[in-house]
Coordinates of N, CA and C in Angstrom, one line a residue:
X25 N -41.8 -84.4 75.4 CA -43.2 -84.8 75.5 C -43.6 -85.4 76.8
X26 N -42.7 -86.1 77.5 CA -43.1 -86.6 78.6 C -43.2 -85.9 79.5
X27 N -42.4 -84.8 79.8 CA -42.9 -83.5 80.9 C -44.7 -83.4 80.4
X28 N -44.3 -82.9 79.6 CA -45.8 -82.2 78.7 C -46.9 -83.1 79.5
X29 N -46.8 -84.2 79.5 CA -47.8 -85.5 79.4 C -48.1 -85.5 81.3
X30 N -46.7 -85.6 82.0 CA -46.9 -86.1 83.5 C -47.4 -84.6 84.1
X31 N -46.6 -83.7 83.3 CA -47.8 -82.3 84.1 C -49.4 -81.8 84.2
X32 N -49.3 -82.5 82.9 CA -50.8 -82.2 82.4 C -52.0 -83.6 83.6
X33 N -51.3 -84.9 83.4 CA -52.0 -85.4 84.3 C -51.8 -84.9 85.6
X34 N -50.4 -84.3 86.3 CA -50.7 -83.9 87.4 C -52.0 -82.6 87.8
X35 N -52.0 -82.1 86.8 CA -53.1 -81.0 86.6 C -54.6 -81.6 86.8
X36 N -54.6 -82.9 86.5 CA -56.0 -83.0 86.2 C -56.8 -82.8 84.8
X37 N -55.8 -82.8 83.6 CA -55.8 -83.0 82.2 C -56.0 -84.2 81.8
X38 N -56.8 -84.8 81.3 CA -56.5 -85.9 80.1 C -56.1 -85.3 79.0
X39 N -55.1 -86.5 78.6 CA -53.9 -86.7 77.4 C -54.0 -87.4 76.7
X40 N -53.7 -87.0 75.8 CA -54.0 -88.0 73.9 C -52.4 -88.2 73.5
X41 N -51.8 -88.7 73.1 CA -50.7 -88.5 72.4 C -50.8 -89.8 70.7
X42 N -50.5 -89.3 69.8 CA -50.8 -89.6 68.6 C -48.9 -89.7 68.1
X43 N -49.0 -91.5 68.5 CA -47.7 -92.1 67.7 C -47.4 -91.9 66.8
X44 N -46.5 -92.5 66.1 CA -45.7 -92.6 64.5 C -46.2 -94.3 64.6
X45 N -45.9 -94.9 63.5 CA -46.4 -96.0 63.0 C -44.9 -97.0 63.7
X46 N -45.6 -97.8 64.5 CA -44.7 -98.9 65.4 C -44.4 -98.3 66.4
X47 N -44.8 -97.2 67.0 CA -43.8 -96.8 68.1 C -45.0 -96.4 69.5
X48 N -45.7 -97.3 69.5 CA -46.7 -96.5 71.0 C -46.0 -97.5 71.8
X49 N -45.3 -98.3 72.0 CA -44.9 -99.1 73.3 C -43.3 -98.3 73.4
X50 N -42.6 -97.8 72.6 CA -41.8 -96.8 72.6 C -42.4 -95.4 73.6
X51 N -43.3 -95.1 72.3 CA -43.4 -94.1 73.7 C -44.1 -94.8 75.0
X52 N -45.0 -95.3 75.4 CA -45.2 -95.7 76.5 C -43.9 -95.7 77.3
X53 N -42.9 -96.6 77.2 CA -41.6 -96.8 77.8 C -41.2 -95.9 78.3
X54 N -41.3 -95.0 77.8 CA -40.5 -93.2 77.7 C -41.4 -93.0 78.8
X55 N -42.3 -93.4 79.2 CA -43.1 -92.5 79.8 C -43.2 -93.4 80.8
X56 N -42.8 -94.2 80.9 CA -42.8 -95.0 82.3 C -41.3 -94.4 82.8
X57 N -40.4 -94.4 81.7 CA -39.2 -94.0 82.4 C -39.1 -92.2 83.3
X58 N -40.1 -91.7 82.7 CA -40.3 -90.2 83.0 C -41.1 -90.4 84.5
X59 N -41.4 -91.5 85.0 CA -42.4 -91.5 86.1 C -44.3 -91.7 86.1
X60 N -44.6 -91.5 84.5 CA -46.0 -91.8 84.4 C -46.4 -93.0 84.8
X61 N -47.3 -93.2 85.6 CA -47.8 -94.5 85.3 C -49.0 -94.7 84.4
X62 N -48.2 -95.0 83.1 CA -49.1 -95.3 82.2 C -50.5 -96.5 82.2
X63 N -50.0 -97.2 82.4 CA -51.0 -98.6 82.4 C -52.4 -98.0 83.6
X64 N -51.9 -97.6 84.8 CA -53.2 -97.2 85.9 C -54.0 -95.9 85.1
X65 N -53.1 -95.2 84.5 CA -53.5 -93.4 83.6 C -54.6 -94.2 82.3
X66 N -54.2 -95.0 81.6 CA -55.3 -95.5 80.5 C -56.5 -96.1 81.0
X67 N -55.7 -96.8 82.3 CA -57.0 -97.6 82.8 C -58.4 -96.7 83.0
X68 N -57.8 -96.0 83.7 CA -58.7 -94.7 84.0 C -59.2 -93.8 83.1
X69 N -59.0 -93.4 82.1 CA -59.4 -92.9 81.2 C -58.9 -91.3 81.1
X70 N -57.5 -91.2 81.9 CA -56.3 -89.8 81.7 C -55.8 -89.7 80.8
X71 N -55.4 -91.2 80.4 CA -54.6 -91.4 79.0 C -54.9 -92.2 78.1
X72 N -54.4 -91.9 77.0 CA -54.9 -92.3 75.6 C -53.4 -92.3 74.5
X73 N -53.0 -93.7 74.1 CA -51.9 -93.5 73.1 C -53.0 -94.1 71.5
X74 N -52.7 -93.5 70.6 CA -53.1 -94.0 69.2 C -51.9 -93.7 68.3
X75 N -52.4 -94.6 67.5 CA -51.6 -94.6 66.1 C -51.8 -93.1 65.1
X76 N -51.0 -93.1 64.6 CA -51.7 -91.8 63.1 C -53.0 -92.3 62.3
X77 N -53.0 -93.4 62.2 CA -53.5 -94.3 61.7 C -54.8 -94.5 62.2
X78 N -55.1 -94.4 63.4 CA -56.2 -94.7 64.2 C -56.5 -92.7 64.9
X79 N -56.0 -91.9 64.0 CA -56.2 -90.8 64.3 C -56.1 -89.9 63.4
X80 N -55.1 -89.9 63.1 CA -55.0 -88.2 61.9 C -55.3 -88.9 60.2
X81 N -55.3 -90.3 60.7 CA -55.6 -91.1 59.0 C -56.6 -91.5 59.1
X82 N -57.6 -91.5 60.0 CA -58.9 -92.8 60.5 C -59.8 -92.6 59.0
X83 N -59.9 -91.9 58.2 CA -60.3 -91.8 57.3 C -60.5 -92.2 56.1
X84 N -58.7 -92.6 55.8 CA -57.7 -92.9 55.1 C -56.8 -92.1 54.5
X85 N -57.7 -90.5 55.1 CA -56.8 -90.0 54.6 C -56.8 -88.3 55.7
X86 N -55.3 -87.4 55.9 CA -55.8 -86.3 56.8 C -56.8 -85.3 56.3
X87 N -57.4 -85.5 57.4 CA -58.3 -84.2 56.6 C -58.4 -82.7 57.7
X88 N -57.6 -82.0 57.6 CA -57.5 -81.1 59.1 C -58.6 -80.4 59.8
X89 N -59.5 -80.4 58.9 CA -61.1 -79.9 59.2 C -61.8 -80.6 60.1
X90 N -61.7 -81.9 59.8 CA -61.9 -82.9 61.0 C -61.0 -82.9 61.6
X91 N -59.8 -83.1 61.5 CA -58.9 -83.1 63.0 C -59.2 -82.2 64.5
X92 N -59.3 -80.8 63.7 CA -59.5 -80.3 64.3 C -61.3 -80.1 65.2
X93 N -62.0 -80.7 64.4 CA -63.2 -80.7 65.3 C -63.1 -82.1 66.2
X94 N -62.8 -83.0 65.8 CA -62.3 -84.2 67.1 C -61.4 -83.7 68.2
X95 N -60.1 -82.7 67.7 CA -59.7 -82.4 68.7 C -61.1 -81.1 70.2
X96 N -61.8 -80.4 69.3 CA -62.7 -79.5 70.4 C -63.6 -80.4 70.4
X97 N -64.2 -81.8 70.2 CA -65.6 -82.7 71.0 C -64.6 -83.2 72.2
X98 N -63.3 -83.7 71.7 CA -62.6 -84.3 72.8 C -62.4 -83.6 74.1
X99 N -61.9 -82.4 73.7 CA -62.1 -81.2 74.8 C -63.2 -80.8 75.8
X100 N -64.1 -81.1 74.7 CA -65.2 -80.7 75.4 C -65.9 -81.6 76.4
X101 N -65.7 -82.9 75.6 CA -66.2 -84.2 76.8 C -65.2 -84.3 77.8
X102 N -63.4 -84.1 77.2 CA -62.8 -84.2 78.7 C -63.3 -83.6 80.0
X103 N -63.9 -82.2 79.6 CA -64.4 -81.5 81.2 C -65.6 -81.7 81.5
X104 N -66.7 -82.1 80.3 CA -67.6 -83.5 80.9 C -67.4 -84.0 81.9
X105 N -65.9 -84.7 81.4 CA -65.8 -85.8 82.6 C -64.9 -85.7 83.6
X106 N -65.2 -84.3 83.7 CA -64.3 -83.8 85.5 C -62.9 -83.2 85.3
X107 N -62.4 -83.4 84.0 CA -61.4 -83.2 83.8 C -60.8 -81.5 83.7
X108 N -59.6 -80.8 83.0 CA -59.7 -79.8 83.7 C -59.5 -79.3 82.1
X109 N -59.0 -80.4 81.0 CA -58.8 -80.0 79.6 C -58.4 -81.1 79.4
X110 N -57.7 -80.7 77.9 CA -57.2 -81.8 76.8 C -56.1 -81.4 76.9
X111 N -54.6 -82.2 76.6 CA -53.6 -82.2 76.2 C -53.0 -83.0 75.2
X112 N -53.0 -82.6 73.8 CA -53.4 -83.1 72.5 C -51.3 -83.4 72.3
X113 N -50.7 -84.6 72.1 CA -49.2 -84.5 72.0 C -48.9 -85.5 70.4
X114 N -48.6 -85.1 69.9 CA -48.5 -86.0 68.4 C -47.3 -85.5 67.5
X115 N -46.7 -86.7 66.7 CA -45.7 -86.4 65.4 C -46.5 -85.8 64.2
X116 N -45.8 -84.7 63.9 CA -46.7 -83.7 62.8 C -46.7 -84.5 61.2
X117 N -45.3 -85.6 61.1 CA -45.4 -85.7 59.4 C -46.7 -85.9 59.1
X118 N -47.1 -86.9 59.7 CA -48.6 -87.0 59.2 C -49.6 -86.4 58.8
X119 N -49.4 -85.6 59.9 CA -50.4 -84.6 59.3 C -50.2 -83.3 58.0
X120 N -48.9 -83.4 57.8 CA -48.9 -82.9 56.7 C -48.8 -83.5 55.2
X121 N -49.4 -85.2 55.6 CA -50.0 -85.7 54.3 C -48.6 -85.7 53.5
X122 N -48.5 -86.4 52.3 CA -47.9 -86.7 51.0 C -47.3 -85.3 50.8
X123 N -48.0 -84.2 50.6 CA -47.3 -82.8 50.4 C -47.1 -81.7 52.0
X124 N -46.2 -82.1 51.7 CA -45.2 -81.5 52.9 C -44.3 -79.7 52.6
X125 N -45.0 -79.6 51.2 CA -44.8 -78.0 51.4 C -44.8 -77.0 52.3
X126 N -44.3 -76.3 52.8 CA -44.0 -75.2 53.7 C -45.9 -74.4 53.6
X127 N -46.3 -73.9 52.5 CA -47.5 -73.7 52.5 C -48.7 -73.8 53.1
X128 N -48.2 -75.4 52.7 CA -49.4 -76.1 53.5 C -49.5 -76.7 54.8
X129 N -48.4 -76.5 55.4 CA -47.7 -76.1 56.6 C -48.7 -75.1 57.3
X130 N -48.1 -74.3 57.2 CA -48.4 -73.2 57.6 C -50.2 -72.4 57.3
X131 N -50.6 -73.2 56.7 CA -52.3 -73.2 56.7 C -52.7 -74.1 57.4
X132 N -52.4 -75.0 57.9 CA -52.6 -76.0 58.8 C -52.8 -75.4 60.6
X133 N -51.5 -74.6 60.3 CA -50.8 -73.7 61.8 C -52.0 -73.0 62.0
X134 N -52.5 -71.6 60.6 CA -53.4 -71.0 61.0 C -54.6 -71.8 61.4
X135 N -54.8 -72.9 61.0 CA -56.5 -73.4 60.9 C -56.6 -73.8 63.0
X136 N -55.4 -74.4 63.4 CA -55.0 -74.7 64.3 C -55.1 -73.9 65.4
X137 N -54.3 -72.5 64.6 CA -54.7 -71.0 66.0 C -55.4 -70.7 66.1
X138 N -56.4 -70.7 65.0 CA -58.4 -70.2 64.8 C -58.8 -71.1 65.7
X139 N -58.8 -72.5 65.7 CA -60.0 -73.1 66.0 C -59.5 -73.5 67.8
X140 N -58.1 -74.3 68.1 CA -57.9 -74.7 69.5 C -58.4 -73.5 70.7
X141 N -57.7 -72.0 70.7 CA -58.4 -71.2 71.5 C -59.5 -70.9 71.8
X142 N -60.2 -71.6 71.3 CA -62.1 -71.6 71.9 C -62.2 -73.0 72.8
X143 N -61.1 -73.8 72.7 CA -61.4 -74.9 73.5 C -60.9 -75.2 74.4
X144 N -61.1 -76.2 75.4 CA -59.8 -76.3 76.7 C -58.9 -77.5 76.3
X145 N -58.1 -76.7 75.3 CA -57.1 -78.1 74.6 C -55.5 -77.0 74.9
X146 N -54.8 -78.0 74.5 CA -53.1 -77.7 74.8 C -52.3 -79.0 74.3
X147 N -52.1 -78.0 72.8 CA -51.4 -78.6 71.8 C -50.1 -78.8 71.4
X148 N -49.2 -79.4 72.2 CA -47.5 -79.6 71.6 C -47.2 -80.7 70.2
X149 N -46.2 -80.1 69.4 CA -46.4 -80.7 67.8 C -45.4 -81.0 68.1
X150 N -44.6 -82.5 67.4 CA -43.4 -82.9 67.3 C -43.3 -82.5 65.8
X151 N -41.8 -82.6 65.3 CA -41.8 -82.0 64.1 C -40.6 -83.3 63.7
X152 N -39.7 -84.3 63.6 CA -39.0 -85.0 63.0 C -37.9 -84.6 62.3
X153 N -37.0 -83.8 62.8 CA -35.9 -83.6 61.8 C -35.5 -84.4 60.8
X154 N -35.2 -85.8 60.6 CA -34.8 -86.2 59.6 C -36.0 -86.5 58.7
X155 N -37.2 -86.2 58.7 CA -38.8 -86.5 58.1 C -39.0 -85.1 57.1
X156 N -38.7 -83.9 58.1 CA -39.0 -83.0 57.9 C -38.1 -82.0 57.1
X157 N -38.3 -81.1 56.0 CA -37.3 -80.6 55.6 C -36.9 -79.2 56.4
X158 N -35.6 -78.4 56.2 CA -35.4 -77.6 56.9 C -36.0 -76.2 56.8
X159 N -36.4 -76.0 55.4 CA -37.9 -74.8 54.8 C -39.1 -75.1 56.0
X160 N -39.4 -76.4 56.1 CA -40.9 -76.5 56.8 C -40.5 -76.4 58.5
X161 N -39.2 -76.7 58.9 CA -38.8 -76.5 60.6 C -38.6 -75.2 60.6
X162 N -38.1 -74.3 60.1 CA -38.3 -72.9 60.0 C -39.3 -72.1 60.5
X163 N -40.6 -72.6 59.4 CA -41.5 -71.7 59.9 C -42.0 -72.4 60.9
X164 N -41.7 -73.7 60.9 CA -42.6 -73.9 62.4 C -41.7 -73.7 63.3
X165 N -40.8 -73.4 63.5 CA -40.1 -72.1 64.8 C -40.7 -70.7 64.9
X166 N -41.0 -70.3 63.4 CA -41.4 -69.3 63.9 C -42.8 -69.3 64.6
X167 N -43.9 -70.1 63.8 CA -45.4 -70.3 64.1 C -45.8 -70.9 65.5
X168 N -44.3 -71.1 66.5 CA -45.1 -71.7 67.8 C -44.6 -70.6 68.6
X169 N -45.7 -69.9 69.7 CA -45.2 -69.1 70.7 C -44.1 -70.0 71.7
X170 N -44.2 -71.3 71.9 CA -43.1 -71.6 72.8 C -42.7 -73.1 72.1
X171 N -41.4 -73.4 72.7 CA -40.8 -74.6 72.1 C -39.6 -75.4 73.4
X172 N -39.8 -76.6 73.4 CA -38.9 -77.5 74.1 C -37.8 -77.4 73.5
X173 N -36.6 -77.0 73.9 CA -35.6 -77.0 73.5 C -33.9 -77.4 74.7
X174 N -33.5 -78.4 74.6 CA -33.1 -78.8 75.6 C -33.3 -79.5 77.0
X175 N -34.9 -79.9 76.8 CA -35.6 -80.8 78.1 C -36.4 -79.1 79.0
X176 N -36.1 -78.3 77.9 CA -36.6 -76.8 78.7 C -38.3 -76.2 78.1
X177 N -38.8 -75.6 78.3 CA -39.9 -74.7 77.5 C -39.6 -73.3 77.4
X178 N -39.1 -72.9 76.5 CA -38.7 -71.9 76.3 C -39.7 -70.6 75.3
X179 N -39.8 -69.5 75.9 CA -40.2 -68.6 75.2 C -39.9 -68.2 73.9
X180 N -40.6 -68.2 72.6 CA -39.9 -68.4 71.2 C -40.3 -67.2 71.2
X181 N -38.5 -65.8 71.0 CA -38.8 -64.6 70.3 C -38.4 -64.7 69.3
X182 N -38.6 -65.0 68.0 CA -39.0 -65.6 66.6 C -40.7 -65.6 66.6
X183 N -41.2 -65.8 67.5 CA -42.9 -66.3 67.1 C -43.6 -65.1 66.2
X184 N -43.9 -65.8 65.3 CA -44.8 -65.1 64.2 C -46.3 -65.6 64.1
X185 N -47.1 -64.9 64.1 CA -48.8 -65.4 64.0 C -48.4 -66.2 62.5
X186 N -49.4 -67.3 62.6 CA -48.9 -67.8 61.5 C -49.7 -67.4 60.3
X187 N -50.4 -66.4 60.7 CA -51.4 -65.9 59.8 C -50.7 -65.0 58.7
X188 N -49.7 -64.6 59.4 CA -49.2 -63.2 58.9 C -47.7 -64.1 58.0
X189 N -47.4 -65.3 58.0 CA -46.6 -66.1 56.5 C -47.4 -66.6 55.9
X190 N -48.5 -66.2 55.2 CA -49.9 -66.7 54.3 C -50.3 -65.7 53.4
X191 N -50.6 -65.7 52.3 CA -51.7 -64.4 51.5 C -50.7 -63.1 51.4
X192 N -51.0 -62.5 50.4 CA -50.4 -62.1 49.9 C -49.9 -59.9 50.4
X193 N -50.3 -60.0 51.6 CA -49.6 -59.2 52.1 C -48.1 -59.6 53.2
X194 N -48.0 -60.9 53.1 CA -47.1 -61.4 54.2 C -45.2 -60.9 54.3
X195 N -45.0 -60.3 53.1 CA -43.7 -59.3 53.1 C -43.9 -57.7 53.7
X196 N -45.5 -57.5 53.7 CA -45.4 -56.4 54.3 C -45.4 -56.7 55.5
X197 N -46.1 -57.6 56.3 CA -45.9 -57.8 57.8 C -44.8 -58.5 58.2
X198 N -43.5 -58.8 57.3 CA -42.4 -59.2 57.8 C -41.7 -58.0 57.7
X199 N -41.5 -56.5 56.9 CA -40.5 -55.3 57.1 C -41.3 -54.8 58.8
X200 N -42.8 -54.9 58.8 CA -43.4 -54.3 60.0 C -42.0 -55.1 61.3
X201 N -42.2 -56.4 61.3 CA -41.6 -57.2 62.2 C -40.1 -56.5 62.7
X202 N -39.9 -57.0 61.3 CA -38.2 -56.9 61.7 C -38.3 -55.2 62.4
X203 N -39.0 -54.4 62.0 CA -38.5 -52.7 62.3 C -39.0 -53.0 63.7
X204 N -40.2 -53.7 64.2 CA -40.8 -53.8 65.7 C -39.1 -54.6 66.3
X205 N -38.9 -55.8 65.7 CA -37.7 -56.1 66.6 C -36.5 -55.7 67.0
X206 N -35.9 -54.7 66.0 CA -35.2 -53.8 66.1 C -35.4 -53.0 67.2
X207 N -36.6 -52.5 66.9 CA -37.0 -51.5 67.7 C -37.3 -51.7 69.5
X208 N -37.6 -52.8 69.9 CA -38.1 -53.7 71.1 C -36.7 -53.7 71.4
X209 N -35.2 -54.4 70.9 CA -34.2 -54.9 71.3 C -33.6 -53.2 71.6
X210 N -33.8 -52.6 70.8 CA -33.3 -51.3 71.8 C -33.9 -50.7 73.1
X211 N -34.7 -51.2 73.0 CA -35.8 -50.7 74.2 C -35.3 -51.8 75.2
X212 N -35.1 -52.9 74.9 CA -34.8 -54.1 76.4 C -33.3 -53.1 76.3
X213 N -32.3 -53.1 75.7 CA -31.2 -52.6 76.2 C -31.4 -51.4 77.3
X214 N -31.8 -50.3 76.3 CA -32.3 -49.0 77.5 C -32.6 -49.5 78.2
X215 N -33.4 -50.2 78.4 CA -33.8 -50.6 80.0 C -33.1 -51.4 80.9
X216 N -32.3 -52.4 80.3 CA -30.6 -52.6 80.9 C -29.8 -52.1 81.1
X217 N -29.8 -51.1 80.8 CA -28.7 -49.9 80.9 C -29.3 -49.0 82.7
X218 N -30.5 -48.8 82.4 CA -30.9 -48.3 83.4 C -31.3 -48.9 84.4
X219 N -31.5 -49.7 84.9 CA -31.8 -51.2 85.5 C -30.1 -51.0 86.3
X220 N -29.3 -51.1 85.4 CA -27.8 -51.3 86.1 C -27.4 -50.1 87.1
X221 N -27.9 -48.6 86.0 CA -27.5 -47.5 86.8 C -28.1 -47.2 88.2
X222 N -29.6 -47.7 88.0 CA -30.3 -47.7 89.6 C -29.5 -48.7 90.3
X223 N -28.9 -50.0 90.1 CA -28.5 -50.5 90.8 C -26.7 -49.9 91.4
X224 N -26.3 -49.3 90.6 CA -24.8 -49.2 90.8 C -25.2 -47.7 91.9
X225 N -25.9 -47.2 91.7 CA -26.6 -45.7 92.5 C -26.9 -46.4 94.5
X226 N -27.6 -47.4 94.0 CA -28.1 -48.6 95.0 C -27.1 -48.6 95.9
X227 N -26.2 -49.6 95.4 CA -25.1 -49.8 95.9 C -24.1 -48.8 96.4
X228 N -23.9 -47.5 95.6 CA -23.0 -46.9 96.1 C -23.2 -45.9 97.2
X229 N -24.8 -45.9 97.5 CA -25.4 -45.0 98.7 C -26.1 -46.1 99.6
X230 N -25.3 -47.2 99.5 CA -25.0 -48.1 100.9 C -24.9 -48.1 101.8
X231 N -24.4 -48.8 103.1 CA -23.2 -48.6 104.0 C -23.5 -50.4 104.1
X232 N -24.0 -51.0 103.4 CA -24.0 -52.6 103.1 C -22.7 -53.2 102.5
X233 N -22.4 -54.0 103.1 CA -20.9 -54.4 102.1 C -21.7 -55.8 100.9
X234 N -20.8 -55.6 100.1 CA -22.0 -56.5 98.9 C -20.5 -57.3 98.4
X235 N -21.0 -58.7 98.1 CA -19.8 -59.7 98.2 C -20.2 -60.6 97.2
X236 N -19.7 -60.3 96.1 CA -19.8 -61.9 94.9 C -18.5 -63.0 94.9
X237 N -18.8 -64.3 94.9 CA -18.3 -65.3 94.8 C -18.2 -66.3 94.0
X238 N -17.1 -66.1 93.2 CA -16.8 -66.8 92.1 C -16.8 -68.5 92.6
X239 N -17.6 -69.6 92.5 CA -17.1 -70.4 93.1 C -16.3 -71.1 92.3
X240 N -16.6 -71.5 90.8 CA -15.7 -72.0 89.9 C -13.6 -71.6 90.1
X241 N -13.7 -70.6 90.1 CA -12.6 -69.4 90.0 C -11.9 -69.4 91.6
X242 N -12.9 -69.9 92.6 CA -12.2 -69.9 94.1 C -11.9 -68.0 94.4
X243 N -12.9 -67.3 93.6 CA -12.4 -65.4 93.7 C -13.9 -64.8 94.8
X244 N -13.4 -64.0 95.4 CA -14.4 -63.4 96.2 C -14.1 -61.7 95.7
X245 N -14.9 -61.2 96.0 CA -15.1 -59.9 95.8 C -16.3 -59.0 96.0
X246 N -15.9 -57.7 96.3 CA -17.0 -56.7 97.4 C -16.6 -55.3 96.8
X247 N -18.0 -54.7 96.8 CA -17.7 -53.1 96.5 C -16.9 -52.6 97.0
X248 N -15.9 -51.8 95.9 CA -14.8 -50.9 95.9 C -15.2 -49.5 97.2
X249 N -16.5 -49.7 97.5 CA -16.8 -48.3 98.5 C -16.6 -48.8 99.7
X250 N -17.3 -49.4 99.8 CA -17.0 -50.7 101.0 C -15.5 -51.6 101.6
X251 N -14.4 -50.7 100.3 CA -13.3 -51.7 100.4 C -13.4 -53.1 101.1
X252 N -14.0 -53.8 100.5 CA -14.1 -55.3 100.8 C -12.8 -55.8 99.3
X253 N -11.7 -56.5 99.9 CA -10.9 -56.9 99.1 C -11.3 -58.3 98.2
X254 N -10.3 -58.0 97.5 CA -10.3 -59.3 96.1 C -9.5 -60.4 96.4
X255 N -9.4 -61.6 96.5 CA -8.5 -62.4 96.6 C -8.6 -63.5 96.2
X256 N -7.5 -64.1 96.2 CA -8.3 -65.9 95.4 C -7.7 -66.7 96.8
X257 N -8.5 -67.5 96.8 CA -8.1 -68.7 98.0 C -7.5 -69.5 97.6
X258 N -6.5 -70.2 98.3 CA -5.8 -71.4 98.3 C -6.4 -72.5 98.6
X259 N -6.5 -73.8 97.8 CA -7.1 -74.9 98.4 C -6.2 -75.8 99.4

């Protein structure tokens, strides 16, 4: 979350991030340690920490219909005020209320994909492993196009519209899936396959000598046309 957070202010984004209960000087810390300067960013009106409580509960209770329209007024006054969007960062239990069914999960996700893409918001969801069961982290792997995984943002090929795990055709657009990824992973291969042969074609109508270097291994090595030899070095 704290990349998420110092990028978005370097962009010229204001940022919301929506705590767990006791933990906003936690995160704050985290985010002084990542380089934000938090205290000058609130002063200013970049940043914003709340409670659940003071956000997804202000109610007393979630209501995602509202959530979601606080999240597009917010959006929309951030660029009001010069800004360039919203960067909405929050723990999900909450918002999936007392019932934490996969269901209701995942109608949450859709109401989420409907409504943020009309606005200038950019939404990362924490999910809680030990909060959360392993049915509801599931599909929310599959329902996000991308996910932090290892301090990285990685492209999620699992992503499923989350429209299409809902209502009652949702087994037929999972056989569609799986035959498309089937089908797609043969097609990246073909295309690796040929990708290599233009390259090995490349190389062998050269007169370039071409040299890889193991550096772990201390091995060098150069096309066999080229007789550039193989050897290992002695330290």
């Amino acid at each position: 979350i704290v990349p998420f957070v110092r990028l978005g202010l370097e962009r010229g984004d204001r940022c919301f991030y929506v705590a767990d209960v006791g933990t906003v000087e936690t995160v704050s810390s985290a985010m002084r340690r990542g380089g934000v300067d938090v205290d000058g960013a609130i002063r200013s009106g970049k940043l914003a920490i709340a409670t659940q409580r003071e956000a997804y509960l202000a109610g007393g209770r979630f209501d995602p219909h509202a959530m979601l329209d606080m999240a597009a007024g917010a959006a929309s006054q951030a660029v009001a005020d010069g800004f360039g969007g919203l960067r909405i960062a929050g723990e999900m239990t909450w918002a999936l209320g007392r019932d934490t069914g996969a269901e209701r999960g995942m109608e949450y996700e859709v109401m989420v994909n409907g409504g943020l893409p009309e606005v200038p918001a950019l939404a990362c969801c924490q999910y809680d492993r030990r909060r959360v069961s392993p049915e509801i982290l599931r599909d929310v792997i599959r329902t996000h196009p991308y996910g932090v995984v290892g301090g990285r943002v990685c492209r999620n090929f699992y992503y499923v519209p989350p429209g299409e795990l809902v209502g009652p055709d949702r087994l037929a657009h999972e056989v569609d899936r799986l035959l498309e990824n089937i089908h797609e992973r043969a097609r990246a291969e073909d295309a690796l396959r040929e990708s290599e042969r233009q390259l090995a074609r490349g190389i062998e109508g050269s007169n370039d000598a071409f040299w890889d270097w193991d550096v772990v291994g201390d091995e060098i090595a150069g096309s066999a046309r080229n007789a550039c030899a193989v050897r290992t070095f002695s330290r």
